[in-house]
mmCIF file of C-alpha atoms in Angstrom:
data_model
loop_
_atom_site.group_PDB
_atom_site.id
_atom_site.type_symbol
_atom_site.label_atom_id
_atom_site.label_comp_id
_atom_site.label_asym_id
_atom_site.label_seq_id
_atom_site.Cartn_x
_atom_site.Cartn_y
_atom_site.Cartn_z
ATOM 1 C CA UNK A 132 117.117 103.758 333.791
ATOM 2 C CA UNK A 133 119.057 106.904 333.011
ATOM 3 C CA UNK A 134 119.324 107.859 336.432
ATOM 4 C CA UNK A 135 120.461 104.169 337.368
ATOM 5 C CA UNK A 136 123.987 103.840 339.876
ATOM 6 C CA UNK A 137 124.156 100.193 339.317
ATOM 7 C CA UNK A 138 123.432 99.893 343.750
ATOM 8 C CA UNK A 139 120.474 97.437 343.039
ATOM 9 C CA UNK A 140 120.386 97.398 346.951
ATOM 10 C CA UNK A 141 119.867 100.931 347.653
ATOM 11 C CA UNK A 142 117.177 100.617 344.207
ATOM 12 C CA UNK A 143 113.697 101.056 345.189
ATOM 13 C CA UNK A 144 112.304 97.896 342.644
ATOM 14 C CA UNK A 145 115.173 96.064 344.213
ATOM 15 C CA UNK A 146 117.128 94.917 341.286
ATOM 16 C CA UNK A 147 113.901 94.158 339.448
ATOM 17 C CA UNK A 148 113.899 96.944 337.042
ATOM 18 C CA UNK A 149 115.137 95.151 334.029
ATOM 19 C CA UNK A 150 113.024 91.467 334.611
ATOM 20 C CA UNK A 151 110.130 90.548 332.119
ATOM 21 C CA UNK A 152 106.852 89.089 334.134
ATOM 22 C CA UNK A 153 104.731 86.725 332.102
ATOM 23 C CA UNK A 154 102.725 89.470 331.365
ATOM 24 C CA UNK A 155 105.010 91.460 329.656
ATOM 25 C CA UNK A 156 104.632 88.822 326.889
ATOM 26 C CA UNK A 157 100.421 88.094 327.149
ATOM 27 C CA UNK A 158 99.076 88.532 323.700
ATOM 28 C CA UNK A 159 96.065 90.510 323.317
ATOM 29 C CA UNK A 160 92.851 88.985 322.598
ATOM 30 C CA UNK A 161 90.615 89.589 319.707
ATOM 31 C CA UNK A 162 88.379 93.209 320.150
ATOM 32 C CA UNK A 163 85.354 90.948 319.366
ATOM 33 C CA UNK A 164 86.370 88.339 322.304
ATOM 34 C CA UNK A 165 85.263 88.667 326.138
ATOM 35 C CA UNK A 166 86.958 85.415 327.483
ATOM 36 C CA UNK A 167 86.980 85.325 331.337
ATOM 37 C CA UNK A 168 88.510 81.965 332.128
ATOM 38 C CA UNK A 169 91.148 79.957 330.151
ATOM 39 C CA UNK A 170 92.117 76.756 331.430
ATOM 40 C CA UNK A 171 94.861 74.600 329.341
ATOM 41 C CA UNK A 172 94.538 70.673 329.212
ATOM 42 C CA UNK A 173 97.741 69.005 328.900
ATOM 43 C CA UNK A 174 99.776 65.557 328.806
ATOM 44 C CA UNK A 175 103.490 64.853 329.130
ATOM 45 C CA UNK A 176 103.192 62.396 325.922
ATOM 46 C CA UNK A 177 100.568 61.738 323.306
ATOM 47 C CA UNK A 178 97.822 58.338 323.041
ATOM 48 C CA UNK A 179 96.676 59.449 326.412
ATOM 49 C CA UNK A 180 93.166 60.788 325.624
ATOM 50 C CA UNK A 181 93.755 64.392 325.869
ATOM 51 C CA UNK A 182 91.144 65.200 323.145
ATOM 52 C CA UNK A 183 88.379 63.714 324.148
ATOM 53 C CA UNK A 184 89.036 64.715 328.181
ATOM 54 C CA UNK A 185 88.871 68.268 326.680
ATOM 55 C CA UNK A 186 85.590 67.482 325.379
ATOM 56 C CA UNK A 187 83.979 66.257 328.222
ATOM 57 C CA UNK A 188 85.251 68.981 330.105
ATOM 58 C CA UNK A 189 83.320 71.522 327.928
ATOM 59 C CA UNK A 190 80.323 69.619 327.709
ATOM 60 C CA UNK A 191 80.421 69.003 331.031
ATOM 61 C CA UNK A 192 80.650 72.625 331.255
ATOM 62 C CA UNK A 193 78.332 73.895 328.888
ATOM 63 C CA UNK A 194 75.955 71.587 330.721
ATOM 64 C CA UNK A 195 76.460 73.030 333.786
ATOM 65 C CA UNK A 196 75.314 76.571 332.253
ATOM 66 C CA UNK A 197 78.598 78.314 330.891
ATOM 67 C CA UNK A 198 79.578 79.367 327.843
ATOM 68 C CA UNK A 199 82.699 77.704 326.329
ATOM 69 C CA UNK A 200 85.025 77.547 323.868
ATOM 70 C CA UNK A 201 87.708 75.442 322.730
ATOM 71 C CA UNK A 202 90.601 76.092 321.093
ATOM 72 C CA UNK A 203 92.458 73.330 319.480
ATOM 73 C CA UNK A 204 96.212 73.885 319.807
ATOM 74 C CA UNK A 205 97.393 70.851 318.470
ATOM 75 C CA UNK A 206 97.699 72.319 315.363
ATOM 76 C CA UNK A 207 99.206 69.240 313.693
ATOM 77 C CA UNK A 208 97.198 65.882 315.371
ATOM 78 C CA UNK A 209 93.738 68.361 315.722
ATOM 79 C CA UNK A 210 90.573 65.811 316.778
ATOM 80 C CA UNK A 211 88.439 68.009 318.225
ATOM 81 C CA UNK A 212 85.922 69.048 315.167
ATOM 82 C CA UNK A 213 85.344 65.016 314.638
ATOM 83 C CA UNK A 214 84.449 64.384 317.903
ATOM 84 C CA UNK A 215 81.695 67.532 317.663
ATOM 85 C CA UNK A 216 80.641 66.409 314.680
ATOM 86 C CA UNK A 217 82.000 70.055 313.108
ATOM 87 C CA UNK A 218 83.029 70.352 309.748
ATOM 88 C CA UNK A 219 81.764 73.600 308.713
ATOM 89 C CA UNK A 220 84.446 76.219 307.483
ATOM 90 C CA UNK A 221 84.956 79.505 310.169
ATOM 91 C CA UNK A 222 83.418 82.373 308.960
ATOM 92 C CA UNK A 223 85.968 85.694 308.313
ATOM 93 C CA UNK A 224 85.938 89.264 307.721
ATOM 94 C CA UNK A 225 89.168 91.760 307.383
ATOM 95 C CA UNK A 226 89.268 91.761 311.378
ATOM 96 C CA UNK A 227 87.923 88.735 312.718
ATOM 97 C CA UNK A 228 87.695 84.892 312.307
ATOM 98 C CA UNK A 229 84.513 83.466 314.336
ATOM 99 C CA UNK A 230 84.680 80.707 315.733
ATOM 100 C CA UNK A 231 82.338 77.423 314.484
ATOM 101 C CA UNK A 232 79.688 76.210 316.781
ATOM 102 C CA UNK A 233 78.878 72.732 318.255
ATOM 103 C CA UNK A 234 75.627 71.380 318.061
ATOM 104 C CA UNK A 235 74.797 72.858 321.456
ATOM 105 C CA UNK A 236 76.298 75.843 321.267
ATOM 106 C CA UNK A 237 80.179 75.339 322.022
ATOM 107 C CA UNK A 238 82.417 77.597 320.373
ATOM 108 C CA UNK A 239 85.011 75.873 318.160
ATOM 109 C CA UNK A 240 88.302 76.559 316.462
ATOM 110 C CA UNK A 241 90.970 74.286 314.839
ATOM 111 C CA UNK A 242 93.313 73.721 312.030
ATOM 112 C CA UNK A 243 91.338 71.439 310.730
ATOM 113 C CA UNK A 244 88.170 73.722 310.134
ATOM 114 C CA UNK A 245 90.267 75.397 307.133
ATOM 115 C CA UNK A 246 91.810 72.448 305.376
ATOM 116 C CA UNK A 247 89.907 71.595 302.161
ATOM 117 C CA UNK A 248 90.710 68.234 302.926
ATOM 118 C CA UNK A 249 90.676 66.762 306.250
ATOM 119 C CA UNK A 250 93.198 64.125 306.057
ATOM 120 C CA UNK A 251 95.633 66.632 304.559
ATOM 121 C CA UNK A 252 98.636 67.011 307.114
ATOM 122 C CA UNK A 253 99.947 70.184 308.201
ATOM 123 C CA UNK A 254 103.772 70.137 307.868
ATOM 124 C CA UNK A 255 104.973 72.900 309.639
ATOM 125 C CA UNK A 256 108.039 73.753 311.880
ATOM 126 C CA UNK A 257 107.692 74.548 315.584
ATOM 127 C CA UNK A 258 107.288 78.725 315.195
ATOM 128 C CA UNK A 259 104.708 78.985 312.786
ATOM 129 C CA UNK A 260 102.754 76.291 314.492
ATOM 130 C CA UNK A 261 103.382 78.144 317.838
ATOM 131 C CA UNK A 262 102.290 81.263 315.224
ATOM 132 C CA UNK A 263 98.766 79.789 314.623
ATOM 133 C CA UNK A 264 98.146 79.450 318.260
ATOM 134 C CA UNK A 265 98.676 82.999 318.605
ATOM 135 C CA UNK A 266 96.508 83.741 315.984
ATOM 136 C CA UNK A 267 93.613 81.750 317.576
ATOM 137 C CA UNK A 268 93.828 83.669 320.262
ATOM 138 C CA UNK A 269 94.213 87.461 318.640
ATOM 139 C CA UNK A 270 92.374 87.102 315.495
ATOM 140 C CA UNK A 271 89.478 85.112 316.359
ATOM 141 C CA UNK A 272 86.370 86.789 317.367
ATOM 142 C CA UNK A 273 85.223 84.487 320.343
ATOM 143 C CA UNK A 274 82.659 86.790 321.768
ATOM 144 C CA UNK A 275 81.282 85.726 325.032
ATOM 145 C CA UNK A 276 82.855 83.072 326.769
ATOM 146 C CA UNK A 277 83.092 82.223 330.867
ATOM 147 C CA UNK A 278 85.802 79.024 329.696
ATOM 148 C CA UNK A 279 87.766 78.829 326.969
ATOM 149 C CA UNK A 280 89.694 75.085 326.922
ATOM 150 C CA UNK A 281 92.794 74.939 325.090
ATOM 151 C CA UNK A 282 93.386 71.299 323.777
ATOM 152 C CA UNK A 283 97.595 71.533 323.947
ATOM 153 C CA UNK A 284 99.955 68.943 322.062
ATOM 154 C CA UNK A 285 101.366 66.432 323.515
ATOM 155 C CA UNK A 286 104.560 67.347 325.657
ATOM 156 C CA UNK A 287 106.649 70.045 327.269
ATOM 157 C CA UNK A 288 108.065 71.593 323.610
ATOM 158 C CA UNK A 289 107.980 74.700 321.773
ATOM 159 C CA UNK A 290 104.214 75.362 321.670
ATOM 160 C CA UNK A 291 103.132 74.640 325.166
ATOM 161 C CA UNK A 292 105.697 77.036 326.118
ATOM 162 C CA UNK A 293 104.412 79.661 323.849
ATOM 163 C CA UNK A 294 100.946 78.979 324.755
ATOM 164 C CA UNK A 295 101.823 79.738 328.567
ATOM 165 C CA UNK A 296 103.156 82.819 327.210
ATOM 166 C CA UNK A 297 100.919 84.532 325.208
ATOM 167 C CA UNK A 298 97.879 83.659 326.421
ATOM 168 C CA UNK A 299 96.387 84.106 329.795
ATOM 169 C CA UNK A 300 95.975 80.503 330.814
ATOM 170 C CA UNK A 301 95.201 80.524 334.625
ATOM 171 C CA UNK A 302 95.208 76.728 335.079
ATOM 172 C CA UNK A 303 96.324 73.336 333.688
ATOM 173 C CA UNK A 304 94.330 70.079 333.925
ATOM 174 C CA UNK A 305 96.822 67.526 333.122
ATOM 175 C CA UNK A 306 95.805 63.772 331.498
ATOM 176 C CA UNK A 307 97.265 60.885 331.831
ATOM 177 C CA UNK A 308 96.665 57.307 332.337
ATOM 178 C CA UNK A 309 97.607 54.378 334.764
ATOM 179 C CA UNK A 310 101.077 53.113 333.568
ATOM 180 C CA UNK A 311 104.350 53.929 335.596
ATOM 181 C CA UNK A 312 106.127 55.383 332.289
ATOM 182 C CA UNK A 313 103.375 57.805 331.879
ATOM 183 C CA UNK A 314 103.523 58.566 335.600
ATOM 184 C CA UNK A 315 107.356 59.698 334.882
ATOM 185 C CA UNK A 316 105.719 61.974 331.991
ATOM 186 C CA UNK A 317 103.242 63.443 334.589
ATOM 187 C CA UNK A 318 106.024 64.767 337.213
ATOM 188 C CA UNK A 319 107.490 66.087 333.817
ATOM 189 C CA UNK A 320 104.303 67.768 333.168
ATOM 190 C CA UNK A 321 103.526 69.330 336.900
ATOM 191 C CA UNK A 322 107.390 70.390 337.236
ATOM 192 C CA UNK A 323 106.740 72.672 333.804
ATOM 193 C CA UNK A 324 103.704 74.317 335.358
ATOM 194 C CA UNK A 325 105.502 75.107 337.912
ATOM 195 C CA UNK A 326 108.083 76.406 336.477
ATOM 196 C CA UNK A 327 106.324 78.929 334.661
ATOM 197 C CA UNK A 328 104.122 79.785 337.971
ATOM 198 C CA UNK A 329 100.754 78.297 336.789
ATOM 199 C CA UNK A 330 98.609 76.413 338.558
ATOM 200 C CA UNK A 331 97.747 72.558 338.506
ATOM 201 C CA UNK A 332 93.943 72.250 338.965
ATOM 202 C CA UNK A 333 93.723 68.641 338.563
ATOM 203 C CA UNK A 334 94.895 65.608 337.282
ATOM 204 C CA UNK A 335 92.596 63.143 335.074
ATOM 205 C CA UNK A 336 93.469 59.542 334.887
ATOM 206 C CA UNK A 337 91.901 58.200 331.407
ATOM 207 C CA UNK A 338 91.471 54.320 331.142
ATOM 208 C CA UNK A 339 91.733 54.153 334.785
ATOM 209 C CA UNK A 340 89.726 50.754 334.943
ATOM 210 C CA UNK A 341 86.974 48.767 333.148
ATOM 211 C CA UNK A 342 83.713 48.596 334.637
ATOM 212 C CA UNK A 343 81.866 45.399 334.299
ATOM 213 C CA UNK A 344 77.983 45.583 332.676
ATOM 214 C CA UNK A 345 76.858 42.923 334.626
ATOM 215 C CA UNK A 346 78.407 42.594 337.952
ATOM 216 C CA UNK A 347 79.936 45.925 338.470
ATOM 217 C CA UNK A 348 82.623 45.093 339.498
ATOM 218 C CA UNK A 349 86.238 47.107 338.097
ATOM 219 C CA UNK A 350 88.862 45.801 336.348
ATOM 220 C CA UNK A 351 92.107 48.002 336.152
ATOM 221 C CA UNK A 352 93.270 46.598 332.523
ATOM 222 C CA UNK A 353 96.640 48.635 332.831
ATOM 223 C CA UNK A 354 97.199 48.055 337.081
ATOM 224 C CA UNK A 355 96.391 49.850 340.048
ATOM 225 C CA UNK A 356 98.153 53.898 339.261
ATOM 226 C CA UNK A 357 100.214 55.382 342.186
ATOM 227 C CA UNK A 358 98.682 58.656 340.731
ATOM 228 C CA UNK A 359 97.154 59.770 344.049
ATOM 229 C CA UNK A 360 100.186 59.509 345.484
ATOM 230 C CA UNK A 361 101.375 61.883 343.158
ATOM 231 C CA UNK A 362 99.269 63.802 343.119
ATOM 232 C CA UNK A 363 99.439 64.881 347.072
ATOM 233 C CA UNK A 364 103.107 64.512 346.523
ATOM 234 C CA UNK A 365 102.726 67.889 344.479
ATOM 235 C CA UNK A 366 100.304 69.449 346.180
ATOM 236 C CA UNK A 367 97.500 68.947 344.151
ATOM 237 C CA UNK A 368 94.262 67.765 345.471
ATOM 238 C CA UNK A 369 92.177 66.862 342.553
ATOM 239 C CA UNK A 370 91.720 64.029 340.638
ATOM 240 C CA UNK A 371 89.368 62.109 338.468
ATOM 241 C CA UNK A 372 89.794 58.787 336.991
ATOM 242 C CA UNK A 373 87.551 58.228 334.212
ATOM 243 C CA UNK A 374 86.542 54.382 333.326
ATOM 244 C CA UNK A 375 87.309 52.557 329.540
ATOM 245 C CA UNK A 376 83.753 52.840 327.944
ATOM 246 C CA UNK A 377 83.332 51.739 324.496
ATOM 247 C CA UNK A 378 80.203 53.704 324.590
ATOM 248 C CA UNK A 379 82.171 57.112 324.814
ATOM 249 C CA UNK A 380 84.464 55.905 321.839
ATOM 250 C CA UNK A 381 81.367 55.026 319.552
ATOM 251 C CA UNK A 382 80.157 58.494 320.408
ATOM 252 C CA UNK A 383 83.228 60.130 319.739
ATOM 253 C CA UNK A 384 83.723 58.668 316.414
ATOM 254 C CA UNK A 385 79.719 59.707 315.277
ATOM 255 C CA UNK A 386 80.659 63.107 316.001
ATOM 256 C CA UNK A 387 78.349 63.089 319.446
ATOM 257 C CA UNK A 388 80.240 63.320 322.379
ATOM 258 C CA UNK A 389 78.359 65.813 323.859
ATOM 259 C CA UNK A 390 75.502 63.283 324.299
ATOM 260 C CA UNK A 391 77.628 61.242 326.501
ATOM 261 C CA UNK A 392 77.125 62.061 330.016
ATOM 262 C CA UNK A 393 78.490 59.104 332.341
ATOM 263 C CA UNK A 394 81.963 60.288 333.110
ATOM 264 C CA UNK A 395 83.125 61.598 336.607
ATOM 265 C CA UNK A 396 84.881 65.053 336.411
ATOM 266 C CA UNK A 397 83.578 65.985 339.482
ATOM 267 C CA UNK A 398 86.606 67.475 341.107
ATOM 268 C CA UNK A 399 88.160 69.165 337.975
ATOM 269 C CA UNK A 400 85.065 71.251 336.894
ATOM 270 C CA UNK A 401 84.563 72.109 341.161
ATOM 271 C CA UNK A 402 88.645 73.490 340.732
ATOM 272 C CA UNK A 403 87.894 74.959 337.608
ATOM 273 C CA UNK A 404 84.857 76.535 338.754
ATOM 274 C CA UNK A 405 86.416 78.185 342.024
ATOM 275 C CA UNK A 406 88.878 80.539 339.384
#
């Protein structure tokens, strides 16, 4: 930079020399951690399911033979212990935090694990919340793990953003569900991720219809989505629309979703599993 005479076109980098990549600002991960894949699940608003479509993607997962992990970034609204069934406190030494495991073996950390009281809110502002994202990440000791799902907040805000940052998340599944407002959210949702040069792997319509017991025969409760539409509109070619099953909720609330196995994420683990 010393030597620099300002003639960026005669400049072998080609006025690039001063620009930051996103990797200037990747955040180590934890000396105890091997994490190969890590794929962020996302939604352009809240009440769309996100949660639990980040648990049946690691079941679905972990059924399929991987090792995953997920890390719950919605530091404030955190659901993903209750639908495991995990309320066990993480185990800690002076370098590491490990992460708890699910009843078959999925690796698990989230706010809620350290509360003393699960219904206690955390009231924090946006940095330190983006903070303890980070610190998921660096300080936990996640050993061996092909996927590691990040459960994001709702939205486009401060900790999405710093998630993209600092970690190395190499593709987003984004969640929504049939109604034209949240299809607005959606395009809000694609047009960050590519803004910040990550990938869309799929999109996941939750609630997409109600399947009759008897007849078979669908019902689409909230209307007939455009979202394929959309979809190919952006380029991406995967998505899954999973059914209303009150089964799946009961499940969730015992703390047993990963006995539930009748979904259809057929195209979203195939993109997942070509990275």
């Amino acid at each position: 930079m010393s030597e620099c005479n300002h003639d960026c076109a005669s400049c072998a980098s080609n006025g690039n020399c001063g620009k930051q990549t996103r990797e200037d600002f990747l955040k180590p991960q934890n000396d105890l951690s091997d994490v190969k894949h890590v794929i962020a699940v996302m939604s352009g608003k809240g009440g769309v399911g996100k949660s639990m479509v980040t648990s049946l993607i690691a079941t679905s997962l972990m059924k399929k033979g991987h090792k995953v992990g997920i890390l719950d970034a919605d530091i404030t609204g955190p659901s993903i212990p209750k639908a495991f069934g995990v309320n066990e406190k993480p185990r800690g030494t002076e370098t590491a935090l490990f992460p708890v495991k699910s009843k078959k073996g999925i690796s698990i950390m989230s706010s809620n694990l350290l509360l003393d009281d699960v219904t206690d809110p955390i009231i924090w502002r946006g940095p330190v919340i983006a903070g303890a994202v980070e610190q998921f990440w660096t300080d936990v000791a996640w050993g061996d793990i092909d996927y590691l799902i990040v459960d994001m907040p709702p939205g486009t805000g401060d900790v999405p953003l710093t998630t993209f940052q600092s970690l190395p998340v190499e593709g987003i599944v984004i969640v929504t569900s049939p109604q034209d407002l949240v299809s607005m959210i959606v395009e809000k949702a694609v047009k960050m991720a590519n803004k910040i040069d990550i990938k869309v792997l799929s999109i996941i319509e939750n609630m997409s219809y109600f399947e009759c017991p008897n007849c078979g025969e669908k019902h689409y409760i909230f209307g007939k989505s455009n979202i394929d539409e959309l979809a190919y509109s952006y380029g991406i070619n995967s998505v899954d629309k999973l059914k209303i099953d009150p089964t799946l909720a009961s499940l969730t609330d015992e703390g047993l979703i990963e006995e539930y196995d009748d979904y259809n994420l057929n195209q979203t683990i195939k993109e997942i599993e070509k990275l």
